[in-house]
Structures are given as structure tokens and as C-alpha cells.
PDB file of C-alpha atoms and ligand atoms in Angstrom:
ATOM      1  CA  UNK A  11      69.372 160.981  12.697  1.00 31.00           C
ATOM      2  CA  UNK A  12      67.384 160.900  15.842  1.00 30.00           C
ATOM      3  CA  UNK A  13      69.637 160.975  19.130  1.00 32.00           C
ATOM      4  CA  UNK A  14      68.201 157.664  21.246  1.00 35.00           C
ATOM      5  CA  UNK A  15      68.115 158.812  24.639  1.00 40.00           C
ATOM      6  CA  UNK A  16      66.570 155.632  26.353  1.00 43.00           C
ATOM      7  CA  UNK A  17      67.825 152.043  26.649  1.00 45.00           C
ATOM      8  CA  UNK A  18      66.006 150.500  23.796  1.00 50.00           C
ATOM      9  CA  UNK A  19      68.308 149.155  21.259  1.00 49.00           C
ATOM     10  CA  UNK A  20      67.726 150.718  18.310  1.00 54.00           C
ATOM     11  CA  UNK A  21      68.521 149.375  14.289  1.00 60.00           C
ATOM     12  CA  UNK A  22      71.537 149.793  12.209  1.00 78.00           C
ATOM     13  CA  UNK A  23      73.562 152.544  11.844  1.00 86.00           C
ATOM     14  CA  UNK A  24      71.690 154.573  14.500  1.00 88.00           C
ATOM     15  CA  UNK A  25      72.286 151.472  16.815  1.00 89.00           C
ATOM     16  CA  UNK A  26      76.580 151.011  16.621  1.00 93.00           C
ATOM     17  CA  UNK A  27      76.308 155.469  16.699  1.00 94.00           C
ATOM     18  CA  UNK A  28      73.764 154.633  20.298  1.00 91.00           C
ATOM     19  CA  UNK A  29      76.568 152.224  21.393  1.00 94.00           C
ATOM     20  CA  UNK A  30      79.550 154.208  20.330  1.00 95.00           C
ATOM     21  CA  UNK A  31      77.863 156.663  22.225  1.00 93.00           C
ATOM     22  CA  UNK A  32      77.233 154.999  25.218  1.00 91.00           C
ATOM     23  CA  UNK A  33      80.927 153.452  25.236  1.00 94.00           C
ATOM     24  CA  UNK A  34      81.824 156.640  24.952  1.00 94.00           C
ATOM     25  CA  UNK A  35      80.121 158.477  27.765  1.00 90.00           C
ATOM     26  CA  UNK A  36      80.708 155.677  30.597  1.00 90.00           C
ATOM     27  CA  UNK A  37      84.251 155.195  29.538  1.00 94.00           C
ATOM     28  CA  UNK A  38      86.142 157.029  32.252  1.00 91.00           C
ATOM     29  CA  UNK A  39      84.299 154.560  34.996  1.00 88.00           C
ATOM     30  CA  UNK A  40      83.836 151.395  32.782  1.00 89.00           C
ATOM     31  CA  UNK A  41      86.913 149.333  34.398  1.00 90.00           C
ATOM     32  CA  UNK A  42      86.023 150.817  37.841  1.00 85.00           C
ATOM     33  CA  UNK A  43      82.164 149.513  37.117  1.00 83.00           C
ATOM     34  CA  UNK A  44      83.138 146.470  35.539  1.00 83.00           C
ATOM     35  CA  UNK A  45      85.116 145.012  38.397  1.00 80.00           C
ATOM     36  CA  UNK A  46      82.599 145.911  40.709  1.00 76.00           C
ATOM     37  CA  UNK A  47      79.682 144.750  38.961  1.00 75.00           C
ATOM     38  CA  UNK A  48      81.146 141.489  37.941  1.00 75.00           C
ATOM     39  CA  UNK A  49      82.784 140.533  41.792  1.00 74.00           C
ATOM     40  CA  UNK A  50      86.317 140.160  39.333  1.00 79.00           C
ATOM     41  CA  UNK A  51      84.865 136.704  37.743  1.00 89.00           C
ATOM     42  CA  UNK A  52      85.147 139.355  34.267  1.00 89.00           C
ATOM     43  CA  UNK A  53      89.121 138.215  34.734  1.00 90.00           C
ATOM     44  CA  UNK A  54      89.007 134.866  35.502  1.00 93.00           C
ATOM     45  CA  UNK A  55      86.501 134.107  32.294  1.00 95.00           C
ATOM     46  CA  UNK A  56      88.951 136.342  30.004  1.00 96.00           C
ATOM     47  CA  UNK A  57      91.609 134.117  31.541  1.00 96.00           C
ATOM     48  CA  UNK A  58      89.847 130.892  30.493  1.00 97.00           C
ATOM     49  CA  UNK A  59      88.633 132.007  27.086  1.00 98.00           C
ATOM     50  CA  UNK A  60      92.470 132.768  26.305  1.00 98.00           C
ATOM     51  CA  UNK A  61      93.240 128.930  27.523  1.00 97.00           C
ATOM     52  CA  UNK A  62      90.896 128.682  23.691  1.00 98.00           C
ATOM     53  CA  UNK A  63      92.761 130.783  21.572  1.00 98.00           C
ATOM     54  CA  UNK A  64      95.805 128.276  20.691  1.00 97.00           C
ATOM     55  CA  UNK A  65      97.732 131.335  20.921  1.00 98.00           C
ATOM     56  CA  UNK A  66     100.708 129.147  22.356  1.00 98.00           C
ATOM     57  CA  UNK A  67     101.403 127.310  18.279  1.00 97.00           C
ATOM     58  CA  UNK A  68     102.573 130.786  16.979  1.00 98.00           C
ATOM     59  CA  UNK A  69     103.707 132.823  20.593  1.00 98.00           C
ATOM     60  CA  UNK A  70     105.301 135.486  18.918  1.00 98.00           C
ATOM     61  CA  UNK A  71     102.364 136.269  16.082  1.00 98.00           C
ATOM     62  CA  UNK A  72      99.954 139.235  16.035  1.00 98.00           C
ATOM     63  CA  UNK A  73      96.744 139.317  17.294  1.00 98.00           C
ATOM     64  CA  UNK A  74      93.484 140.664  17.450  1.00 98.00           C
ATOM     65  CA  UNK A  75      91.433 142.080  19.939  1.00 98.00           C
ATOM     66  CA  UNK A  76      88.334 143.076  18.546  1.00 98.00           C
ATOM     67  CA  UNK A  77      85.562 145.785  20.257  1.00 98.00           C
ATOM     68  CA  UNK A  78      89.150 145.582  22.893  1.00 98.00           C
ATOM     69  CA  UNK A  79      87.098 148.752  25.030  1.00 98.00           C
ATOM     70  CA  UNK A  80      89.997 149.504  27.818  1.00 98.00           C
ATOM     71  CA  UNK A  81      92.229 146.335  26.689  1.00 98.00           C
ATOM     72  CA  UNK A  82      91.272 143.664  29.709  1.00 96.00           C
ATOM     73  CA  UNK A  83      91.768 141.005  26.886  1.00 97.00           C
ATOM     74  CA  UNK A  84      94.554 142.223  24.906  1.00 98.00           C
ATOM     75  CA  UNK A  85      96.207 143.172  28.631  1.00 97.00           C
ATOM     76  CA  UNK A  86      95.490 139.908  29.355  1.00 97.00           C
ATOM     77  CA  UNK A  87      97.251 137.784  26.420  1.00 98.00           C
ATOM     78  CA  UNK A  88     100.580 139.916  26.353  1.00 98.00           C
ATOM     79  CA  UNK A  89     100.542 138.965  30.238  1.00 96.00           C
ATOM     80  CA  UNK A  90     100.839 135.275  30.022  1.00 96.00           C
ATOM     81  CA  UNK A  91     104.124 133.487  30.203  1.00 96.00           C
ATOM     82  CA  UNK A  92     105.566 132.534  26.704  1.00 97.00           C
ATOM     83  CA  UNK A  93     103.821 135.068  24.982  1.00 98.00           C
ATOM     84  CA  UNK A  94     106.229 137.433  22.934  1.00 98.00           C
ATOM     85  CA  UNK A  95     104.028 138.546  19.983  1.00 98.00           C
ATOM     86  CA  UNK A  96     101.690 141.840  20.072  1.00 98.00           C
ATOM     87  CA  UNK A  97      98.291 142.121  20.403  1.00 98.00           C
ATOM     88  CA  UNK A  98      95.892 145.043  18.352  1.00 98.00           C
ATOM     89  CA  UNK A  99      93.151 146.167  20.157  1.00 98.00           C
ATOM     90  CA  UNK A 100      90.925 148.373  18.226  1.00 98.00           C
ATOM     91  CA  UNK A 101      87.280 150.070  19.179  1.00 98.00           C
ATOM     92  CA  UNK A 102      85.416 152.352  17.509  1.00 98.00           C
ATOM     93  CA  UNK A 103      84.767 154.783  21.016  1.00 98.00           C
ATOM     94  CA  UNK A 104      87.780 156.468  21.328  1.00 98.00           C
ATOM     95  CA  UNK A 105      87.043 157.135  24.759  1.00 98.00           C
ATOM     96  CA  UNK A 106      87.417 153.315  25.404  1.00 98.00           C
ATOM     97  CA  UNK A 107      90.685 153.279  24.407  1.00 98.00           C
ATOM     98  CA  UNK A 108      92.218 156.149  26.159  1.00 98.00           C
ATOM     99  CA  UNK A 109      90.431 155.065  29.075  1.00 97.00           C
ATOM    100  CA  UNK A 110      92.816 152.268  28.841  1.00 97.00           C
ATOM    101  CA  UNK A 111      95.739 153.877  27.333  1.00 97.00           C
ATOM    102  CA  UNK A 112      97.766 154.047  31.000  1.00 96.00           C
ATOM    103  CA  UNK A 113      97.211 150.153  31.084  1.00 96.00           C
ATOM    104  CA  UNK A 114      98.678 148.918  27.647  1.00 97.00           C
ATOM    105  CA  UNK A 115     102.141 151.933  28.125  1.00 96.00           C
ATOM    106  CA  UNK A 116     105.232 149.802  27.996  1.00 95.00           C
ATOM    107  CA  UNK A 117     103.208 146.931  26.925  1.00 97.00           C
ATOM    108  CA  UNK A 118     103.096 145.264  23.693  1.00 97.00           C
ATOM    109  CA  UNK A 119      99.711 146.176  23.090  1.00 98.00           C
ATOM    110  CA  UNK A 120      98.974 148.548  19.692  1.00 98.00           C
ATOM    111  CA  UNK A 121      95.110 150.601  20.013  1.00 98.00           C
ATOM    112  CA  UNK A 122      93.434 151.224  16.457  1.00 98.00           C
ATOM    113  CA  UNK A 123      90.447 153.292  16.074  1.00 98.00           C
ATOM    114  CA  UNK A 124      88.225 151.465  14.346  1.00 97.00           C
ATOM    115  CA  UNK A 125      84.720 149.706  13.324  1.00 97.00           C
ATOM    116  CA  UNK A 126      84.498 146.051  13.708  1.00 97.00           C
ATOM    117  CA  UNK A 127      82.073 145.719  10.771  1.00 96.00           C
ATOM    118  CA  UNK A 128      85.242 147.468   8.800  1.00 96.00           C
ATOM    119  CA  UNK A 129      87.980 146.693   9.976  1.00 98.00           C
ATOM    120  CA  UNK A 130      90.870 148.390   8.789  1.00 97.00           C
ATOM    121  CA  UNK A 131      93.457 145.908   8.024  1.00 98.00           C
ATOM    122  CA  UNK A 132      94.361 143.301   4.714  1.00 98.00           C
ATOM    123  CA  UNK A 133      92.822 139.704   4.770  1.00 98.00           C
ATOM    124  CA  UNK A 134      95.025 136.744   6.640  1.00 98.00           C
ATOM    125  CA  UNK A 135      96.666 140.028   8.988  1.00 98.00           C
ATOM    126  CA  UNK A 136      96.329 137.587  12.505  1.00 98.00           C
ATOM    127  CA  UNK A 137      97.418 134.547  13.581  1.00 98.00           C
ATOM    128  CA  UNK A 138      94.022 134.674  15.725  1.00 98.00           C
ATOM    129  CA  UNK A 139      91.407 137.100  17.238  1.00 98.00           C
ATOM    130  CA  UNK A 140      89.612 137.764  20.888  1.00 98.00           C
ATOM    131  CA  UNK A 141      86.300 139.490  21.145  1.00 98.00           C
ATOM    132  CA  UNK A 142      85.134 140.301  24.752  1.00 97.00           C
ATOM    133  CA  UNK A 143      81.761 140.794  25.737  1.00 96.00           C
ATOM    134  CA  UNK A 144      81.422 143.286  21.622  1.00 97.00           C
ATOM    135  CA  UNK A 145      79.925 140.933  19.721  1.00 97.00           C
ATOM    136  CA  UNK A 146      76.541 141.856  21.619  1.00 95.00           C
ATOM    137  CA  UNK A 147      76.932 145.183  20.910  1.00 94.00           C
ATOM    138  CA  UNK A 148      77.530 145.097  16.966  1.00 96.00           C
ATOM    139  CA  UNK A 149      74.648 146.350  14.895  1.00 93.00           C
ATOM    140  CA  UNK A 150      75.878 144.392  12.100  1.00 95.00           C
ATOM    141  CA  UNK A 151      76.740 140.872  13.914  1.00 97.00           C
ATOM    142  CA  UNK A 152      77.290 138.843  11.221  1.00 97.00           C
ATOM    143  CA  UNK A 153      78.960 141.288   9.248  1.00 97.00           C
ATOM    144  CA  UNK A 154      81.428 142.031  12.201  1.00 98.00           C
ATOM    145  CA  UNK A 155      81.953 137.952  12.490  1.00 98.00           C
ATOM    146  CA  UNK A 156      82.813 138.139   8.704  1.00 98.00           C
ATOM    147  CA  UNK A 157      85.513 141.141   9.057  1.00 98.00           C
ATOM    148  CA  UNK A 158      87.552 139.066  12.019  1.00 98.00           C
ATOM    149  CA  UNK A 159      87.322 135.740   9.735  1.00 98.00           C
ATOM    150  CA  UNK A 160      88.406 137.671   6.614  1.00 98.00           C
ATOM    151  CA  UNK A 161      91.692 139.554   8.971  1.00 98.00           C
ATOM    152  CA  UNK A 162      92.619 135.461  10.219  1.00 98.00           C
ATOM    153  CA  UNK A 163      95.078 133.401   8.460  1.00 98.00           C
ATOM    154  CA  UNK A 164      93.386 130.234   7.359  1.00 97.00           C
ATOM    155  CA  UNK A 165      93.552 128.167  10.532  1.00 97.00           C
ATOM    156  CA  UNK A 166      93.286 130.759  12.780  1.00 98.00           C
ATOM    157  CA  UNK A 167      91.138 130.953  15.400  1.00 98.00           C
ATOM    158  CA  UNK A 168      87.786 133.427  16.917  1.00 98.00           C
ATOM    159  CA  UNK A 169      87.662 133.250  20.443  1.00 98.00           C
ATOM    160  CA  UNK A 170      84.068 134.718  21.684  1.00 98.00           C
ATOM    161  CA  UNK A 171      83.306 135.456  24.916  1.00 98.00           C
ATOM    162  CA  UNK A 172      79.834 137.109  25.741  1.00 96.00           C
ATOM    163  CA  UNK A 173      77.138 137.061  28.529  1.00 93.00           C
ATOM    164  CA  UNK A 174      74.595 134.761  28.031  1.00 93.00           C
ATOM    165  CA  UNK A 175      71.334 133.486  30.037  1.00 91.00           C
ATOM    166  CA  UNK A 176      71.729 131.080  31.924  1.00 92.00           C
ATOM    167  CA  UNK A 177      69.694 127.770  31.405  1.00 90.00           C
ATOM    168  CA  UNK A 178      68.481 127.078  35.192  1.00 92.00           C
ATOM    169  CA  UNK A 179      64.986 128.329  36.322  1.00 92.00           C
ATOM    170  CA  UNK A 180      67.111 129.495  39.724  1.00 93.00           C
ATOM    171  CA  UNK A 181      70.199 131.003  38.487  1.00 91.00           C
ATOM    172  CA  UNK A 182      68.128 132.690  35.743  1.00 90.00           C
ATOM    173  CA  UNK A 183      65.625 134.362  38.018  1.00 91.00           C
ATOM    174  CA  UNK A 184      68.710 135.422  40.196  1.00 92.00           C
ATOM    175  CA  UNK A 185      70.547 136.372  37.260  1.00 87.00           C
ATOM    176  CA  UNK A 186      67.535 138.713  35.697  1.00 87.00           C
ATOM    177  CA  UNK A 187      67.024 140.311  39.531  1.00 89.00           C
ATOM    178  CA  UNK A 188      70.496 140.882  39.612  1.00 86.00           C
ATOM    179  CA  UNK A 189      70.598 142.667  35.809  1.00 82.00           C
ATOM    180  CA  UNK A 190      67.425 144.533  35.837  1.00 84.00           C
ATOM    181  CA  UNK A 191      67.200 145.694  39.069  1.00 86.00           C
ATOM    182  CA  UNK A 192      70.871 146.124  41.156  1.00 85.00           C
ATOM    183  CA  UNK A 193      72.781 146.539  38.173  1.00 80.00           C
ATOM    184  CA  UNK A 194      71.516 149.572  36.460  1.00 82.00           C
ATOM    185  CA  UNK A 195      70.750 151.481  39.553  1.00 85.00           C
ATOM    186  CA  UNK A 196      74.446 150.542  40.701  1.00 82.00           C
ATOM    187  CA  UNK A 197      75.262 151.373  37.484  1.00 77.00           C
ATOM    188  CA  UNK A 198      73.823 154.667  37.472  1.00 81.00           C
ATOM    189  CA  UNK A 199      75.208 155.846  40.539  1.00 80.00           C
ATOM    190  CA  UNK A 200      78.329 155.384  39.596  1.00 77.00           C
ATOM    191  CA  UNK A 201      78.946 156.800  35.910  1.00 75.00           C
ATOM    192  CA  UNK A 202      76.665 159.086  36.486  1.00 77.00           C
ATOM    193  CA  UNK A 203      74.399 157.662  32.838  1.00 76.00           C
ATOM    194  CA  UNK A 204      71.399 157.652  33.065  1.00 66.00           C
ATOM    195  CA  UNK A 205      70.170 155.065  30.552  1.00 73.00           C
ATOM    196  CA  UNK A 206      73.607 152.810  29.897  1.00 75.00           C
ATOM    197  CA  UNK A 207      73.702 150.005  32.387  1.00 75.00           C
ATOM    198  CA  UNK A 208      69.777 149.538  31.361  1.00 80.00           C
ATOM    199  CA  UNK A 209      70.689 148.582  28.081  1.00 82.00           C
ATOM    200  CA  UNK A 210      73.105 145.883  29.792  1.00 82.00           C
ATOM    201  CA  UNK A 211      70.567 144.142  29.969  1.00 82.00           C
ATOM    202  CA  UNK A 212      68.499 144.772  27.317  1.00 85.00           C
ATOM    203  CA  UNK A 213      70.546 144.261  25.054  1.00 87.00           C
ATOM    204  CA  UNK A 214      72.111 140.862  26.838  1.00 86.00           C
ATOM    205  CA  UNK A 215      68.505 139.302  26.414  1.00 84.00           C
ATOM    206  CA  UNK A 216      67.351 140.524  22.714  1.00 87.00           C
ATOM    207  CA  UNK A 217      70.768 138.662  21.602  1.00 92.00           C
ATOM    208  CA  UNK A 218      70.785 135.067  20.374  1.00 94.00           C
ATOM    209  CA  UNK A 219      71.641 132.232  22.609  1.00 95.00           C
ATOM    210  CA  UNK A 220      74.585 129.905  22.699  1.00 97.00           C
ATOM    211  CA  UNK A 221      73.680 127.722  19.856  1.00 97.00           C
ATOM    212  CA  UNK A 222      72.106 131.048  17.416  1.00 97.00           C
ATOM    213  CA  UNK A 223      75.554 132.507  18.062  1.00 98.00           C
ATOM    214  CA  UNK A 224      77.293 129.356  16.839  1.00 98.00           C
ATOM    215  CA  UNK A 225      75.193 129.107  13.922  1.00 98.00           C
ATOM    216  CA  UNK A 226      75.814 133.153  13.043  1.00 98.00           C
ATOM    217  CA  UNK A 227      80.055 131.992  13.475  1.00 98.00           C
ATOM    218  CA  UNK A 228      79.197 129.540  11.415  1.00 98.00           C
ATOM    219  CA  UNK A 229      76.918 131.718   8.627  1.00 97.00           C
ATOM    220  CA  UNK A 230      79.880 134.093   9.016  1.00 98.00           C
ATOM    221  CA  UNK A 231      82.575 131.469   7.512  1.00 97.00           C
ATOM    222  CA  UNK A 232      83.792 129.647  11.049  1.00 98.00           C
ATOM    223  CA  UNK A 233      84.340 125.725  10.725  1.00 97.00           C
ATOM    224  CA  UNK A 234      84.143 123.368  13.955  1.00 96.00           C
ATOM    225  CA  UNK A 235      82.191 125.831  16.174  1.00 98.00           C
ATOM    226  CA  UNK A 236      81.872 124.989  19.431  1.00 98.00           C
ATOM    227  CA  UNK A 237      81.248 126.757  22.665  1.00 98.00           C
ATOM    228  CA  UNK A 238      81.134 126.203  26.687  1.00 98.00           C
ATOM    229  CA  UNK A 239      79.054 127.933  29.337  1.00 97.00           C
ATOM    230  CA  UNK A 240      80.905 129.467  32.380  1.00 96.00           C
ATOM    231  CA  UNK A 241      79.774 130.245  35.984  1.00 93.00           C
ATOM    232  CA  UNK A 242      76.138 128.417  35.259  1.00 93.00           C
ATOM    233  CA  UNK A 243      75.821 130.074  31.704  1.00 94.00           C
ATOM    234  CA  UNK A 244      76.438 133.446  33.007  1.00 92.00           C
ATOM    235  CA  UNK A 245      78.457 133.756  29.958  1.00 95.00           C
ATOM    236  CA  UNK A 246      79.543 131.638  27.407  1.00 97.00           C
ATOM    237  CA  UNK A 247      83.109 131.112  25.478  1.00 98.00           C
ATOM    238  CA  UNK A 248      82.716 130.375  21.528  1.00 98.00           C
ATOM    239  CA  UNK A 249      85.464 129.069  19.399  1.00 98.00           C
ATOM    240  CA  UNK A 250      85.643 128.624  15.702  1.00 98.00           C
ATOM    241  CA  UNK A 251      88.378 127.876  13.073  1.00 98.00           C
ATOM    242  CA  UNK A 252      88.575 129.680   9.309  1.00 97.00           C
ATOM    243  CA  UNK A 253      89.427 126.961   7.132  1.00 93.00           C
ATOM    244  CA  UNK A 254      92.814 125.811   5.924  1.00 92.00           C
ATOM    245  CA  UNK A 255      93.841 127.359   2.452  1.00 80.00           C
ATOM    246  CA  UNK A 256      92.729 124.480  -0.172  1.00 77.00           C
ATOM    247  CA  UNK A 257      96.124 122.082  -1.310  1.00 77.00           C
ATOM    248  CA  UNK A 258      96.561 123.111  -4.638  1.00 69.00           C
TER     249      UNK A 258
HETATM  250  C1  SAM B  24      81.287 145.871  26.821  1.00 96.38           C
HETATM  251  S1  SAM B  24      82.619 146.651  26.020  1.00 96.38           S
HETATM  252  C2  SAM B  24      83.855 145.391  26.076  1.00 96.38           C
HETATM  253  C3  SAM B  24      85.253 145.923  26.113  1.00 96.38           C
HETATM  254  C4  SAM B  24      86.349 144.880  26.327  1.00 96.38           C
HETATM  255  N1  SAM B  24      86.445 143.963  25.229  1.00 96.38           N
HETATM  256  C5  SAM B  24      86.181 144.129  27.630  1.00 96.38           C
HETATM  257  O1  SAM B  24      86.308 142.906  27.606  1.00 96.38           O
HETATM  258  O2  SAM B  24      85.965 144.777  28.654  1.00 96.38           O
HETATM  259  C6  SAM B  24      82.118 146.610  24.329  1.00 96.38           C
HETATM  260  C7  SAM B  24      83.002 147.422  23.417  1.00 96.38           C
HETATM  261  O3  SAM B  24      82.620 147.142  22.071  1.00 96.38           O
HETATM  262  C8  SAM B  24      82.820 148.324  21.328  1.00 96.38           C
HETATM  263  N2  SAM B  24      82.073 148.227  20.067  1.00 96.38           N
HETATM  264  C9  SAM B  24      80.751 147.999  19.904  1.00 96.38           C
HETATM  265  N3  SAM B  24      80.445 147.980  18.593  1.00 96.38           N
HETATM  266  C10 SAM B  24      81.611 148.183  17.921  1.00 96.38           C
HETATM  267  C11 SAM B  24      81.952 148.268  16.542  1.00 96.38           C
HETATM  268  N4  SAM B  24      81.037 148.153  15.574  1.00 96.38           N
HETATM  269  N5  SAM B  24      83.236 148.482  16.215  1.00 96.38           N
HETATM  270  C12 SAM B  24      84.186 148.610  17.173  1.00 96.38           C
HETATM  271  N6  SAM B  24      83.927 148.561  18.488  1.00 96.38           N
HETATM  272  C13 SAM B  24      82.650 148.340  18.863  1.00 96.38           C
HETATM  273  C14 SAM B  24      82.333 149.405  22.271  1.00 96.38           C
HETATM  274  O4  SAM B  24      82.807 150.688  21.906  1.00 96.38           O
HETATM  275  C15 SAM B  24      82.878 148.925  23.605  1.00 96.38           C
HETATM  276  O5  SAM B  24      84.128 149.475  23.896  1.00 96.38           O
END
């Protein structure tokens, strides 16, 4: 299998082993990059996509964080008041998760090596599941939608949240400045990669808007899909339900 060395997304298998790479090359400066590439609003939009995930009807349930890279999400939901269950964060880029292995000590936060388009745990495993800013980089989207609805407990809920592009003419042209041009070269100076925070945002425009995503959650076995754009459509927050186990 040829080695991709540029930032062009490539197909299947040789795609999720390009972004396992990648993952796993800029992990020891991702959280340093992240919060100063995002000005922090990263936090406050894992924040708000948490307000989706219900999590509050079963507090003391498990939970999954899916593609959980250094753990901002899962970090996030064994944080808030009232929440006593644990949360599983699992990755396939190792790196990712011992980036973040300081964070999650003493917390109740379990990592799991793993791939999202086979995931290793039994059907109905989690009261409900958190994916930040993955489900762009599975090679397999669908497929990786139908693993985290097969691991829920009927009833339980997805909670997406993923960059998106935003609908205004101004904000967009802003937006696309600000991604092809600051970001990678920022990005670059930083970790040190030379082709990683190109595919950014590559990779954020080649995937399917707001409504293709719902319809893929949907495709993938999610009922009442719905979603909201944050911060202008900078990103957006998705939410779907697996159905409720038939009455007999
Ligand atoms: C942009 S990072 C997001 C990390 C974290 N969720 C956050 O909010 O910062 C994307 C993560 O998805 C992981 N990933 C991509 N494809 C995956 C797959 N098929 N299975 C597991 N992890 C995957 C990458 O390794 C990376 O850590």
C-alpha cells in the first residue's frame, strides 16, 4: 500500500491508515493546536453538544466517546455536575490517547484502542455515545454511524458534532481564508507536519453538509434526526435516537 504523503484524502482502507497516521504524528501538539486554532470556542461547542446527549435520564450509565483523540469530550461529560457514570473513549491512533492519558488519571474516563468502523464491544453496551469532530475523518462513514447505533441501547442517543460550512457568502469567504490559508501554515509551524492541517480543510469541504449527514444518521439506523448550526455554521451538532425495542 502506497504511503500518501500529501493532503489529498485518499479511499478506504488506505484513507483511515492516512488518518491514523496523521492523528498519530501531530498528536503530541494536537490539544496545544487545537486551542489555539479554535480561540477555545472547541470547548464551549463540546459543552453545548453535551446539553444534547440526555445524559442526565441515566447519570450514572456508561458512555461512549467515539474517535475520543485526547478525551476533550469524554473529559468533558465526567466533569459536569450530577454525572457519576464513566465514559469510554476509544481511537484507533494510539498516540491520541496517550497524548491525553495525563488528562483522564483519576478520572472516570476508560481509553480503548480501537476502530470506529469495528468497534470492539457487544450490541446495546451504552446508554448513549459522543463523536467529536471523527465522523469527518472515517473512511467508512456510514459504517462507523452503524457500529455506535448497534453499541446503544434502544433509546439511546448519537450526539455529532463536526465542522461544517457555513451558509453566509461573508462568514464563508472568511471561514475558507481562515482554513486554507492561516490555518495550515499555523498549523505547520507548530507540529512541525508538513501536510496535516492541509487536509483540515480538505477534508472539512469534500464531507457532506448538515442535511447529507442527517440523511447518512438516518441510512445508518438513527430515528428523529435533527441537527443545529453553531457560531454561524462553523460547525454543526447532530442528534439522533436508535429506536425503542418493539412491545412484544
Ligand atoms: C479531529 S480528532 C478529534 C478528537 C476528539 N474527539 C476531539 O474532540 O478533539 C479525530 C480523531 O478521530 C480518530 N479517528 C479517525 N478515524 C477513526 C476510526 N476509524 N476509528 C477510530 N478513531 C478514528 C483520529 O485518530 C483522531 O484522534
Amino acid at each position: 500500500m502506497a504511503a500518501p504523503t500529501e493532503a489529498e484524502p485518499a479511499a478506504g482502507a488506505e484513507r483511515a491508515e492516512q488518518v491514523r497516521r496523521l492523528f498519530g504524528e501531530i498528536a503530541p501538539r494536537y490539544d496545544l493546536l487545537n486551542r489555539l486554532l479554535s480561540l477555545r470556542i472547541d470547548q464551549r461547542w463540546r459543552r453545548r453538544a453535551l446539553r444534547r446527549l440526555a445524559w442526565e435520564e441515566a447519570p450514572d450509565a456508561i458512555y461512549l466517546d467515539a474517535c475520543a483523540g485526547t478525551f476533550d469530550l469524554a473529559l468533558e461529560l465526567v466533569r459536569r455536575p450530577g454525572f457519576a457514570g464513566r465514559v469510554v473513549g476509544t481511537d484507533f491512533a494510539l498516540p491520541m490517547l496517550a497524548a491525553g492519558g495525563s488528562k483522564i488519571r483519576g478520572r472516570t474516563v476508560w481509553p480503548v484502542c480501537g476502530d470506529a468502523t469495528r468497534l470492539p464491544f457487544p450490541g446495546e453496551a451504552f446508554a448513549g455515545a459522543v463523536v467529536g469532530f471523527g465522523v469527518r475523518n472515517l473512511a467508512q462513514l456510514e459504517t462507523g454511524l452503524r457500529e455506535c447505533c448497534r453499541v446503544l441501547r434502544p433509546e439511546g442517543r448519537l450526539v455529532v458534532l463536526e465542522f461544517t460550512v457555513p451558509p453566509g457568502r461573508l462568514l464563508r469567504l472568511l471561514y475558507m481564508l481562515y482554513f486554507e490559508h492561516v490555518l495550515p501554515r499555523v498549523g505547520r509551524l507548530v507540529s512541525g507536519h508538513g501536510w496535516a492541517y492541509s487536509y483540515l480543510p480538505k477534508s472539512v469541504k469534500g464531507f457532506p453538509g448538515p442535511a447529507g449527514l442527517a440523511g447518512v444518521m438516518e441510512d445508518a439506523g438513527f430515528g428523529d434526526v435533527r441537527w443545529e448550526l453553531v457560531t454561524g455554521g462553523i460547525a454543526a451538532i447532530h442528534v439522533g435516537t436508535k429506536a425503542a425495542r418493539p412491545e412484544r
